[in-house]
PDB file of C-alpha atoms and ligand atoms in Angstrom:
ATOM      1  CA  MET A 217       0.000   0.000   0.000  1.00  0.00           C
ATOM      2  CA  SER A 218       1.432   3.403  -0.904  1.00  0.00           C
ATOM      3  CA  ASP A 219       2.177   5.794   1.934  1.00  0.00           C
ATOM      4  CA  PRO A 220       0.728   9.280   1.181  1.00  0.00           C
ATOM      5  CA  ALA A 221       3.433  11.069   3.222  1.00  0.00           C
ATOM      6  CA  ALA A 222       6.185   9.246   1.319  1.00  0.00           C
ATOM      7  CA  GLU A 223       4.476   9.946  -2.020  1.00  0.00           C
ATOM      8  CA  ALA A 224       4.268  13.642  -1.111  1.00  0.00           C
ATOM      9  CA  GLN A 225       7.984  13.678  -0.234  1.00  0.00           C
ATOM     10  CA  ARG A 226       8.924  11.989  -3.494  1.00  0.00           C
ATOM     11  CA  ARG A 227       6.920  14.541  -5.426  1.00  0.00           C
ATOM     12  CA  VAL A 228       8.390  17.587  -3.670  1.00  0.00           C
ATOM     13  CA  TRP A 229      11.952  16.471  -4.434  1.00  0.00           C
ATOM     14  CA  THR A 230      11.076  15.503  -8.020  1.00  0.00           C
ATOM     15  CA  ILE A 231       9.479  18.778  -9.133  1.00  0.00           C
ATOM     16  CA  GLY A 232      11.669  21.804  -9.765  1.00  0.00           C
ATOM     17  CA  ASP A 233      15.348  21.467 -10.609  1.00  0.00           C
ATOM     18  CA  TYR A 234      17.025  20.048  -7.488  1.00  0.00           C
ATOM     19  CA  PRO A 235      20.606  20.103  -8.860  1.00  0.00           C
ATOM     20  CA  VAL A 236      20.386  23.928  -8.890  1.00  0.00           C
ATOM     21  CA  VAL A 237      19.508  23.861  -5.177  1.00  0.00           C
ATOM     22  CA  ALA A 238      22.266  21.312  -4.563  1.00  0.00           C
ATOM     23  CA  ARG A 239      24.859  23.697  -5.992  1.00  0.00           C
ATOM     24  CA  HIS A 240      23.851  26.256  -3.348  1.00  0.00           C
ATOM     25  CA  LEU A 241      23.921  23.645  -0.578  1.00  0.00           C
ATOM     26  CA  LEU A 242      27.257  22.084  -1.566  1.00  0.00           C
ATOM     27  CA  PRO A 243      29.344  23.920   1.084  1.00  0.00           C
ATOM     28  CA  ILE A 244      27.297  22.198   3.809  1.00  0.00           C
ATOM     29  CA  SER A 245      28.225  18.758   2.483  1.00  0.00           C
ATOM     30  CA  VAL A 246      31.863  19.727   2.010  1.00  0.00           C
ATOM     31  CA  GLU A 247      32.034  21.032   5.595  1.00  0.00           C
ATOM     32  CA  THR A 248      30.228  17.990   7.001  1.00  0.00           C
ATOM     33  CA  VAL A 249      32.494  15.464   5.290  1.00  0.00           C
ATOM     34  CA  ALA A 250      35.540  17.475   6.408  1.00  0.00           C
ATOM     35  CA  ALA A 251      34.269  17.794   9.989  1.00  0.00           C
ATOM     36  CA  ILE A 252      33.924  14.022  10.306  1.00  0.00           C
ATOM     37  CA  GLY A 253      37.319  13.515   8.689  1.00  0.00           C
ATOM     38  CA  VAL A 254      36.224  10.902   6.139  1.00  0.00           C
ATOM     39  CA  ARG A 255      39.311   8.869   5.166  1.00  0.00           C
ATOM     40  CA  PRO A 256      40.267   6.608   2.269  1.00  0.00           C
ATOM     41  CA  GLY A 257      38.715   3.191   2.733  1.00  0.00           C
ATOM     42  CA  ASP A 258      35.972   4.366   5.108  1.00  0.00           C
ATOM     43  CA  ARG A 259      32.602   2.794   4.443  1.00  0.00           C
ATOM     44  CA  VAL A 260      30.194   5.744   4.278  1.00  0.00           C
ATOM     45  CA  LEU A 261      26.398   5.715   4.140  1.00  0.00           C
ATOM     46  CA  ASP A 262      24.702   8.935   2.941  1.00  0.00           C
ATOM     47  CA  VAL A 263      21.010   8.902   3.913  1.00  0.00           C
ATOM     48  CA  GLY A 264      18.854  11.254   1.826  1.00  0.00           C
ATOM     49  CA  VAL A 265      21.686  11.435  -0.691  1.00  0.00           C
ATOM     50  CA  GLY A 266      19.703  13.743  -3.005  1.00  0.00           C
ATOM     51  CA  SER A 267      21.689  14.483  -6.156  1.00  0.00           C
ATOM     52  CA  GLY A 268      24.876  13.307  -4.463  1.00  0.00           C
ATOM     53  CA  ASN A 269      26.598  16.273  -2.793  1.00  0.00           C
ATOM     54  CA  ALA A 270      28.021  14.552   0.302  1.00  0.00           C
ATOM     55  CA  ALA A 271      28.359  11.140  -1.325  1.00  0.00           C
ATOM     56  CA  ILE A 272      30.550  12.541  -4.112  1.00  0.00           C
ATOM     57  CA  GLU A 273      32.628  14.508  -1.612  1.00  0.00           C
ATOM     58  CA  ALA A 274      33.220  11.375   0.475  1.00  0.00           C
ATOM     59  CA  ALA A 275      33.987   9.256  -2.611  1.00  0.00           C
ATOM     60  CA  ARG A 276      36.557  11.843  -3.756  1.00  0.00           C
ATOM     61  CA  ARG A 277      38.317  11.277  -0.431  1.00  0.00           C
ATOM     62  CA  GLY A 278      38.618   7.591  -1.277  1.00  0.00           C
ATOM     63  CA  ALA A 279      35.708   6.320   0.805  1.00  0.00           C
ATOM     64  CA  SER A 280      33.503   3.456  -0.297  1.00  0.00           C
ATOM     65  CA  VAL A 281      30.092   5.163  -0.417  1.00  0.00           C
ATOM     66  CA  THR A 282      26.475   4.032  -0.426  1.00  0.00           C
ATOM     67  CA  GLY A 283      23.748   6.622  -1.012  1.00  0.00           C
ATOM     68  CA  ILE A 284      20.079   6.017  -0.211  1.00  0.00           C
ATOM     69  CA  ASP A 285      17.142   8.279  -1.048  1.00  0.00           C
ATOM     70  CA  LEU A 286      13.371   7.963  -0.963  1.00  0.00           C
ATOM     71  CA  THR A 287      12.979   9.737  -4.320  1.00  0.00           C
ATOM     72  CA  PRO A 288      13.834   7.771  -7.481  1.00  0.00           C
ATOM     73  CA  ALA A 289      14.370  11.017  -9.450  1.00  0.00           C
ATOM     74  CA  GLN A 290      17.044  12.066  -6.947  1.00  0.00           C
ATOM     75  CA  ILE A 291      18.824   8.723  -7.305  1.00  0.00           C
ATOM     76  CA  GLU A 292      18.841   9.208 -11.101  1.00  0.00           C
ATOM     77  CA  ARG A 293      20.286  12.722 -10.666  1.00  0.00           C
ATOM     78  CA  ALA A 294      22.914  11.368  -8.276  1.00  0.00           C
ATOM     79  CA  ARG A 295      23.848   8.647 -10.795  1.00  0.00           C
ATOM     80  CA  ALA A 296      24.353  11.253 -13.516  1.00  0.00           C
ATOM     81  CA  ARG A 297      26.445  13.488 -11.235  1.00  0.00           C
ATOM     82  CA  CYS A 298      28.574  10.598  -9.966  1.00  0.00           C
ATOM     83  CA  ALA A 299      29.242   9.570 -13.566  1.00  0.00           C
ATOM     84  CA  SER A 300      30.323  13.062 -14.566  1.00  0.00           C
ATOM     85  CA  ALA A 301      32.392  13.411 -11.373  1.00  0.00           C
ATOM     86  CA  GLY A 302      34.076  10.093 -12.200  1.00  0.00           C
ATOM     87  CA  VAL A 303      33.284   8.495  -8.829  1.00  0.00           C
ATOM     88  CA  GLU A 304      31.546   5.245  -8.012  1.00  0.00           C
ATOM     89  CA  VAL A 305      28.770   5.328  -5.434  1.00  0.00           C
ATOM     90  CA  ASP A 306      26.336   2.513  -4.676  1.00  0.00           C
ATOM     91  CA  LEU A 307      23.024   4.365  -5.123  1.00  0.00           C
ATOM     92  CA  ARG A 308      19.683   2.935  -4.056  1.00  0.00           C
ATOM     93  CA  VAL A 309      16.097   3.997  -3.506  1.00  0.00           C
ATOM     94  CA  GLY A 310      15.136   3.443   0.134  1.00  0.00           C
ATOM     95  CA  ASP A 311      13.626   4.912   3.264  1.00  0.00           C
ATOM     96  CA  ALA A 312      15.643   6.402   6.135  1.00  0.00           C
ATOM     97  CA  ALA A 313      13.182   4.795   8.553  1.00  0.00           C
ATOM     98  CA  ALA A 314      13.845   1.271   7.191  1.00  0.00           C
ATOM     99  CA  LEU A 315      17.347   1.171   5.743  1.00  0.00           C
ATOM    100  CA  ASP A 316      18.117  -1.893   3.672  1.00  0.00           C
ATOM    101  CA  VAL A 317      21.632  -2.265   5.116  1.00  0.00           C
ATOM    102  CA  LEU A 318      23.249  -4.680   7.558  1.00  0.00           C
ATOM    103  CA  ASP A 319      23.712  -3.781  11.209  1.00  0.00           C
ATOM    104  CA  ALA A 320      27.001  -2.001  12.021  1.00  0.00           C
ATOM    105  CA  SER A 321      28.110  -2.064   8.393  1.00  0.00           C
ATOM    106  CA  PHE A 322      29.356   1.549   8.021  1.00  0.00           C
ATOM    107  CA  ASP A 323      32.198   3.539   9.591  1.00  0.00           C
ATOM    108  CA  VAL A 324      30.342   6.779   8.861  1.00  0.00           C
ATOM    109  CA  VAL A 325      26.598   7.328   8.562  1.00  0.00           C
ATOM    110  CA  LEU A 326      25.767  10.854   7.485  1.00  0.00           C
ATOM    111  CA  SER A 327      22.711  12.762   6.402  1.00  0.00           C
ATOM    112  CA  VAL A 328      22.837  16.335   5.087  1.00  0.00           C
ATOM    113  CA  MET A 329      19.338  17.842   5.329  1.00  0.00           C
ATOM    114  CA  GLY A 330      17.990  14.368   4.570  1.00  0.00           C
ATOM    115  CA  VAL A 331      16.853  12.359   7.587  1.00  0.00           C
ATOM    116  CA  ILE A 332      15.132  15.474   8.955  1.00  0.00           C
ATOM    117  CA  PHE A 333      12.434  14.840   6.322  1.00  0.00           C
ATOM    118  CA  ALA A 334      11.540  11.362   7.622  1.00  0.00           C
ATOM    119  CA  PRO A 335       8.172  11.665   9.405  1.00  0.00           C
ATOM    120  CA  ASP A 336       9.057   8.897  11.885  1.00  0.00           C
ATOM    121  CA  HIS A 337      12.072  10.531  13.495  1.00  0.00           C
ATOM    122  CA  VAL A 338      12.369   7.827  16.171  1.00  0.00           C
ATOM    123  CA  ARG A 339      12.780   5.021  13.646  1.00  0.00           C
ATOM    124  CA  ALA A 340      14.982   7.162  11.410  1.00  0.00           C
ATOM    125  CA  ALA A 341      17.394   7.974  14.259  1.00  0.00           C
ATOM    126  CA  ALA A 342      17.409   4.314  15.331  1.00  0.00           C
ATOM    127  CA  GLU A 343      18.290   3.285  11.772  1.00  0.00           C
ATOM    128  CA  LEU A 344      21.257   5.677  11.632  1.00  0.00           C
ATOM    129  CA  ALA A 345      22.535   4.129  14.868  1.00  0.00           C
ATOM    130  CA  ARG A 346      21.904   0.560  13.690  1.00  0.00           C
ATOM    131  CA  ALA A 347      23.840   1.065  10.446  1.00  0.00           C
ATOM    132  CA  CYS A 348      26.884   2.504  12.250  1.00  0.00           C
ATOM    133  CA  ARG A 349      29.767   0.429  13.645  1.00  0.00           C
ATOM    134  CA  PRO A 350      30.253   0.653  17.423  1.00  0.00           C
ATOM    135  CA  ASP A 351      33.392   2.774  16.881  1.00  0.00           C
ATOM    136  CA  GLY A 352      31.958   4.706  13.944  1.00  0.00           C
ATOM    137  CA  THR A 353      30.476   8.182  13.531  1.00  0.00           C
ATOM    138  CA  VAL A 354      26.983   9.446  12.775  1.00  0.00           C
ATOM    139  CA  ALA A 355      26.637  13.006  11.480  1.00  0.00           C
ATOM    140  CA  ILE A 356      23.498  14.864  10.527  1.00  0.00           C
ATOM    141  CA  THR A 357      22.683  18.434   9.607  1.00  0.00           C
ATOM    142  CA  ALA A 358      19.439  20.357  10.069  1.00  0.00           C
ATOM    143  CA  TRP A 359      18.386  23.965   9.480  1.00  0.00           C
ATOM    144  CA  ALA A 360      18.794  25.935  12.707  1.00  0.00           C
ATOM    145  CA  ARG A 361      15.769  27.758  14.036  1.00  0.00           C
ATOM    146  CA  GLY A 362      15.214  31.327  12.892  1.00  0.00           C
ATOM    147  CA  GLY A 363      17.006  31.084   9.536  1.00  0.00           C
ATOM    148  CA  TRP A 364      15.707  31.348   5.972  1.00  0.00           C
ATOM    149  CA  ALA A 365      13.871  27.987   6.057  1.00  0.00           C
ATOM    150  CA  ASP A 366      11.723  29.216   8.972  1.00  0.00           C
ATOM    151  CA  ARG A 367      11.385  32.787   7.749  1.00  0.00           C
ATOM    152  CA  TRP A 368       9.867  32.147   4.335  1.00  0.00           C
ATOM    153  CA  ARG A 369       7.450  29.525   5.611  1.00  0.00           C
ATOM    154  CA  ALA A 370       6.236  31.824   8.382  1.00  0.00           C
ATOM    155  CA  GLN A 371       5.718  34.668   5.932  1.00  0.00           C
ATOM    156  CA  VAL A 372       3.656  32.683   3.400  1.00  0.00           C
ATOM    157  CA  ALA A 373       1.791  30.374   5.798  1.00  0.00           C
ATOM    158  CA  HIS A 374      -1.389  32.500   5.712  1.00  0.00           C
ATOM    159  CA  LEU A 375      -1.720  32.088   1.924  1.00  0.00           C
ATOM    160  CA  VAL A 376      -2.019  28.314   1.594  1.00  0.00           C
ATOM    161  CA  PRO A 377      -3.549  25.503   3.681  1.00  0.00           C
ATOM    162  CA  ALA A 378      -1.339  23.917   6.334  1.00  0.00           C
ATOM    163  CA  PRO A 379       0.285  20.629   5.280  1.00  0.00           C
ATOM    164  CA  PRO A 380      -1.670  17.519   6.249  1.00  0.00           C
ATOM    165  CA  PRO A 381      -0.674  15.853   9.534  1.00  0.00           C
ATOM    166  CA  GLY A 382       1.662  12.868   9.419  1.00  0.00           C
ATOM    167  CA  GLY A 383       4.234  14.524   7.172  1.00  0.00           C
ATOM    168  CA  PRO A 384       7.803  15.498   7.989  1.00  0.00           C
ATOM    169  CA  MET A 385       8.564  18.186  10.580  1.00  0.00           C
ATOM    170  CA  PRO A 386      12.136  19.161   9.634  1.00  0.00           C
ATOM    171  CA  ASP A 387      12.041  22.305  11.787  1.00  0.00           C
ATOM    172  CA  GLU A 388      11.823  20.117  14.927  1.00  0.00           C
ATOM    173  CA  TRP A 389      15.432  19.103  14.224  1.00  0.00           C
ATOM    174  CA  GLY A 390      16.449  22.794  14.407  1.00  0.00           C
ATOM    175  CA  ASP A 391      16.775  22.842  18.199  1.00  0.00           C
ATOM    176  CA  PRO A 392      20.169  21.578  19.494  1.00  0.00           C
ATOM    177  CA  ALA A 393      18.685  20.144  22.707  1.00  0.00           C
ATOM    178  CA  GLU A 394      16.062  18.247  20.708  1.00  0.00           C
ATOM    179  CA  VAL A 395      18.693  16.849  18.328  1.00  0.00           C
ATOM    180  CA  ILE A 396      20.793  15.632  21.265  1.00  0.00           C
ATOM    181  CA  ARG A 397      17.718  14.084  22.880  1.00  0.00           C
ATOM    182  CA  ARG A 398      16.571  12.315  19.701  1.00  0.00           C
ATOM    183  CA  LEU A 399      20.006  10.901  19.011  1.00  0.00           C
ATOM    184  CA  ALA A 400      20.447   9.893  22.669  1.00  0.00           C
ATOM    185  CA  ASP A 401      17.159   7.982  22.475  1.00  0.00           C
ATOM    186  CA  ALA A 402      18.737   6.044  19.590  1.00  0.00           C
ATOM    187  CA  GLY A 403      21.817   5.282  21.712  1.00  0.00           C
ATOM    188  CA  LEU A 404      23.972   8.007  20.149  1.00  0.00           C
ATOM    189  CA  ASP A 405      26.055  10.490  22.126  1.00  0.00           C
ATOM    190  CA  ALA A 406      26.007  13.723  20.114  1.00  0.00           C
ATOM    191  CA  THR A 407      27.639  17.119  20.164  1.00  0.00           C
ATOM    192  CA  VAL A 408      25.864  19.821  18.192  1.00  0.00           C
ATOM    193  CA  GLU A 409      27.282  23.046  16.822  1.00  0.00           C
ATOM    194  CA  GLU A 410      25.604  25.821  14.895  1.00  0.00           C
ATOM    195  CA  ARG A 411      27.393  26.739  11.680  1.00  0.00           C
ATOM    196  CA  SER A 412      26.817  29.679   9.393  1.00  0.00           C
ATOM    197  CA  PHE A 413      25.611  29.350   5.835  1.00  0.00           C
ATOM    198  CA  ALA A 414      23.823  31.714   3.465  1.00  0.00           C
ATOM    199  CA  PHE A 415      22.067  31.395   0.120  1.00  0.00           C
ATOM    200  CA  ARG A 416      23.670  33.957  -2.218  1.00  0.00           C
ATOM    201  CA  PHE A 417      22.179  35.491  -5.374  1.00  0.00           C
ATOM    202  CA  PRO A 418      22.981  38.509  -7.541  1.00  0.00           C
ATOM    203  CA  SER A 419      19.685  40.190  -6.578  1.00  0.00           C
ATOM    204  CA  VAL A 420      16.527  39.654  -4.536  1.00  0.00           C
ATOM    205  CA  GLU A 421      14.550  39.081  -7.761  1.00  0.00           C
ATOM    206  CA  THR A 422      16.963  36.350  -8.832  1.00  0.00           C
ATOM    207  CA  ALA A 423      16.557  34.703  -5.442  1.00  0.00           C
ATOM    208  CA  VAL A 424      12.778  34.545  -5.902  1.00  0.00           C
ATOM    209  CA  ASP A 425      13.135  33.266  -9.480  1.00  0.00           C
ATOM    210  CA  VAL A 426      15.578  30.523  -8.466  1.00  0.00           C
ATOM    211  CA  PHE A 427      13.519  29.362  -5.485  1.00  0.00           C
ATOM    212  CA  LEU A 428      10.287  29.300  -7.505  1.00  0.00           C
ATOM    213  CA  SER A 429      11.796  27.437 -10.448  1.00  0.00           C
ATOM    214  CA  ALA A 430      14.212  25.035  -8.741  1.00  0.00           C
ATOM    215  CA  ALA A 431      13.368  24.328  -5.106  1.00  0.00           C
ATOM    216  CA  GLY A 432      10.611  21.735  -4.663  1.00  0.00           C
ATOM    217  CA  PRO A 433       9.025  23.178  -1.492  1.00  0.00           C
ATOM    218  CA  PHE A 434       8.752  26.620  -3.152  1.00  0.00           C
ATOM    219  CA  VAL A 435       7.425  25.180  -6.431  1.00  0.00           C
ATOM    220  CA  GLN A 436       4.839  23.282  -4.384  1.00  0.00           C
ATOM    221  CA  PHE A 437       3.903  26.417  -2.433  1.00  0.00           C
ATOM    222  CA  MET A 438       3.381  28.325  -5.698  1.00  0.00           C
ATOM    223  CA  GLU A 439       1.270  25.486  -7.117  1.00  0.00           C
ATOM    224  CA  ALA A 440      -0.971  25.638  -4.032  1.00  0.00           C
ATOM    225  CA  ALA A 441      -1.223  29.440  -4.195  1.00  0.00           C
ATOM    226  CA  SER A 442      -1.977  29.352  -7.952  1.00  0.00           C
ATOM    227  CA  ALA A 443      -4.761  26.818  -7.404  1.00  0.00           C
ATOM    228  CA  LEU A 444      -6.332  29.382  -5.074  1.00  0.00           C
ATOM    229  CA  GLY A 445      -5.820  32.217  -7.593  1.00  0.00           C
ATOM    230  CA  ARG A 446      -3.212  33.800  -5.313  1.00  0.00           C
ATOM    231  CA  SER A 447      -0.021  33.476  -7.343  1.00  0.00           C
ATOM    232  CA  GLN A 448       0.658  37.239  -7.564  1.00  0.00           C
ATOM    233  CA  GLU A 449       0.200  37.630  -3.823  1.00  0.00           C
ATOM    234  CA  ALA A 450       2.385  34.568  -3.210  1.00  0.00           C
ATOM    235  CA  ARG A 451       5.248  35.952  -5.268  1.00  0.00           C
ATOM    236  CA  GLN A 452       4.967  39.322  -3.493  1.00  0.00           C
ATOM    237  CA  GLU A 453       5.018  37.687  -0.042  1.00  0.00           C
ATOM    238  CA  LEU A 454       8.025  35.608  -0.996  1.00  0.00           C
ATOM    239  CA  LEU A 455       9.811  38.691  -2.312  1.00  0.00           C
ATOM    240  CA  GLY A 456       8.939  40.417   0.981  1.00  0.00           C
ATOM    241  CA  ALA A 457      10.489  37.554   2.949  1.00  0.00           C
ATOM    242  CA  VAL A 458      13.635  37.719   0.796  1.00  0.00           C
ATOM    243  CA  VAL A 459      13.918  41.502   1.192  1.00  0.00           C
ATOM    244  CA  GLU A 460      13.445  41.291   4.969  1.00  0.00           C
ATOM    245  CA  SER A 461      15.977  38.483   5.347  1.00  0.00           C
ATOM    246  CA  ASN A 462      18.522  39.962   2.968  1.00  0.00           C
ATOM    247  CA  ALA A 463      21.789  40.560   4.800  1.00  0.00           C
ATOM    248  CA  ALA A 464      23.767  41.823   1.776  1.00  0.00           C
ATOM    249  CA  GLY A 465      24.601  45.496   1.874  1.00  0.00           C
ATOM    250  CA  ASP A 466      25.755  45.822  -1.737  1.00  0.00           C
ATOM    251  CA  GLY A 467      22.583  45.416  -3.784  1.00  0.00           C
ATOM    252  CA  GLY A 468      23.074  41.641  -3.887  1.00  0.00           C
ATOM    253  CA  CYS A 469      21.176  39.046  -1.903  1.00  0.00           C
ATOM    254  CA  GLU A 470      22.414  36.968   0.988  1.00  0.00           C
ATOM    255  CA  LEU A 471      19.904  34.946   2.998  1.00  0.00           C
ATOM    256  CA  PRO A 472      21.389  33.679   6.271  1.00  0.00           C
ATOM    257  CA  ALA A 473      20.481  30.041   6.857  1.00  0.00           C
ATOM    258  CA  PRO A 474      22.527  28.760   9.795  1.00  0.00           C
ATOM    259  CA  TYR A 475      22.525  25.023  10.264  1.00  0.00           C
ATOM    260  CA  LEU A 476      23.175  22.537  13.036  1.00  0.00           C
ATOM    261  CA  LEU A 477      25.859  19.921  12.616  1.00  0.00           C
ATOM    262  CA  ALA A 478      25.436  17.008  15.015  1.00  0.00           C
ATOM    263  CA  VAL A 479      28.336  14.554  15.266  1.00  0.00           C
ATOM    264  CA  ALA A 480      27.532  11.485  17.316  1.00  0.00           C
ATOM    265  CA  LYS A 481      29.141   8.271  18.544  1.00  0.00           C
ATOM    266  CA  PRO A 482      27.308   5.055  19.382  1.00  0.00           C
TER     267      PRO A 482
HETATM  268  C1  LIG B  93      16.944  18.809   0.974  1.00  0.00           C
HETATM  269  S1  LIG B  93      17.242  17.304   0.119  1.00  0.00           S
HETATM  270  C2  LIG B  93      18.949  17.021   0.617  1.00  0.00           C
HETATM  271  C3  LIG B  93      19.673  16.178  -0.377  1.00  0.00           C
HETATM  272  C4  LIG B  93      21.194  16.088  -0.193  1.00  0.00           C
HETATM  273  N1  LIG B  93      21.563  15.459   1.053  1.00  0.00           N
HETATM  274  C5  LIG B  93      21.847  17.437  -0.333  1.00  0.00           C
HETATM  275  O1  LIG B  93      22.517  17.879   0.609  1.00  0.00           O
HETATM  276  O2  LIG B  93      21.700  18.048  -1.404  1.00  0.00           O
HETATM  277  C6  LIG B  93      16.339  16.111   1.074  1.00  0.00           C
HETATM  278  C7  LIG B  93      16.448  14.720   0.498  1.00  0.00           C
HETATM  279  O3  LIG B  93      15.960  13.780   1.472  1.00  0.00           O
HETATM  280  C8  LIG B  93      15.235  12.778   0.788  1.00  0.00           C
HETATM  281  N2  LIG B  93      14.308  12.144   1.731  1.00  0.00           N
HETATM  282  C9  LIG B  93      13.181  12.657   2.276  1.00  0.00           C
HETATM  283  N3  LIG B  93      12.613  11.765   3.104  1.00  0.00           N
HETATM  284  C10 LIG B  93      13.393  10.665   3.078  1.00  0.00           C
HETATM  285  C11 LIG B  93      13.328   9.389   3.706  1.00  0.00           C
HETATM  286  N4  LIG B  93      12.328   9.076   4.542  1.00  0.00           N
HETATM  287  N5  LIG B  93      14.293   8.493   3.439  1.00  0.00           N
HETATM  288  C12 LIG B  93      15.318   8.787   2.592  1.00  0.00           C
HETATM  289  N6  LIG B  93      15.425   9.958   1.965  1.00  0.00           N
HETATM  290  C13 LIG B  93      14.484  10.891   2.212  1.00  0.00           C
HETATM  291  C14 LIG B  93      14.545  13.527  -0.338  1.00  0.00           C
HETATM  292  O4  LIG B  93      14.119  12.675  -1.371  1.00  0.00           O
HETATM  293  C15 LIG B  93      15.636  14.504  -0.761  1.00  0.00           C
HETATM  294  O5  LIG B  93      16.437  13.966  -1.778  1.00  0.00           O
END
């Protein structure tokens, strides 16, 4: 039987042009792989691999990498990027809450803005722990509270219906104490640090254009607003959120989006 929450997730990461978003997010994967110190020969599992950012980075360091994602279109994008990057990654469709991997089979289990989208966060955290060797490392990232991810959603929430219950709640992972608690419940001892990141565009208008054409959650928001005849209003609200969040002083656009990096040991 198909799971409506999983179907909705697959759709949101299929629409738009995710590789454009991935180019913006790449520094987060580079920093995460560096922070863990992935080494040649490490067996690395990337959960919510998307179009391959962290997996490719780890493979370039000589790791043996497996990437799993719920969305078949993302796995196809990752395959294409791995091929053009000249790295081999074992890529598979699968669910973070039921990983098709053996117990304790990876030295590093990482998830860059991936596992936070699994609705069942208890099972997802338990699966990260199960896949990791007793002396291995689990690392996940999540958007920190109060950054761009929160700001735009808050600004446009009045325009479209709230998402149905039972879906992912990625913002819940944005609180360091909550991340530590969730990972501790899975038997993982985590330290969490907040790191800075910003989306950068030549102008505020470009930012709106890129989000609305490439980023699934924004494309989906605009679809919902258009269905209600509110597309003009939706674009204006989004532009307002961009203008208010813009931290660039030079006519450009810089949207601060700090993130949490949790590094945990079993
Ligand atoms: C924001 S993207 C991040 C992708 C990639 N890690 C990156 O940094 O570009 C979130 C990804 O998580 C995947 N995802 C969502 N729920 C998932 C689940 N339950 N299991 C595995 N992957 C999931 C989505 O399909 C999507 O590719």
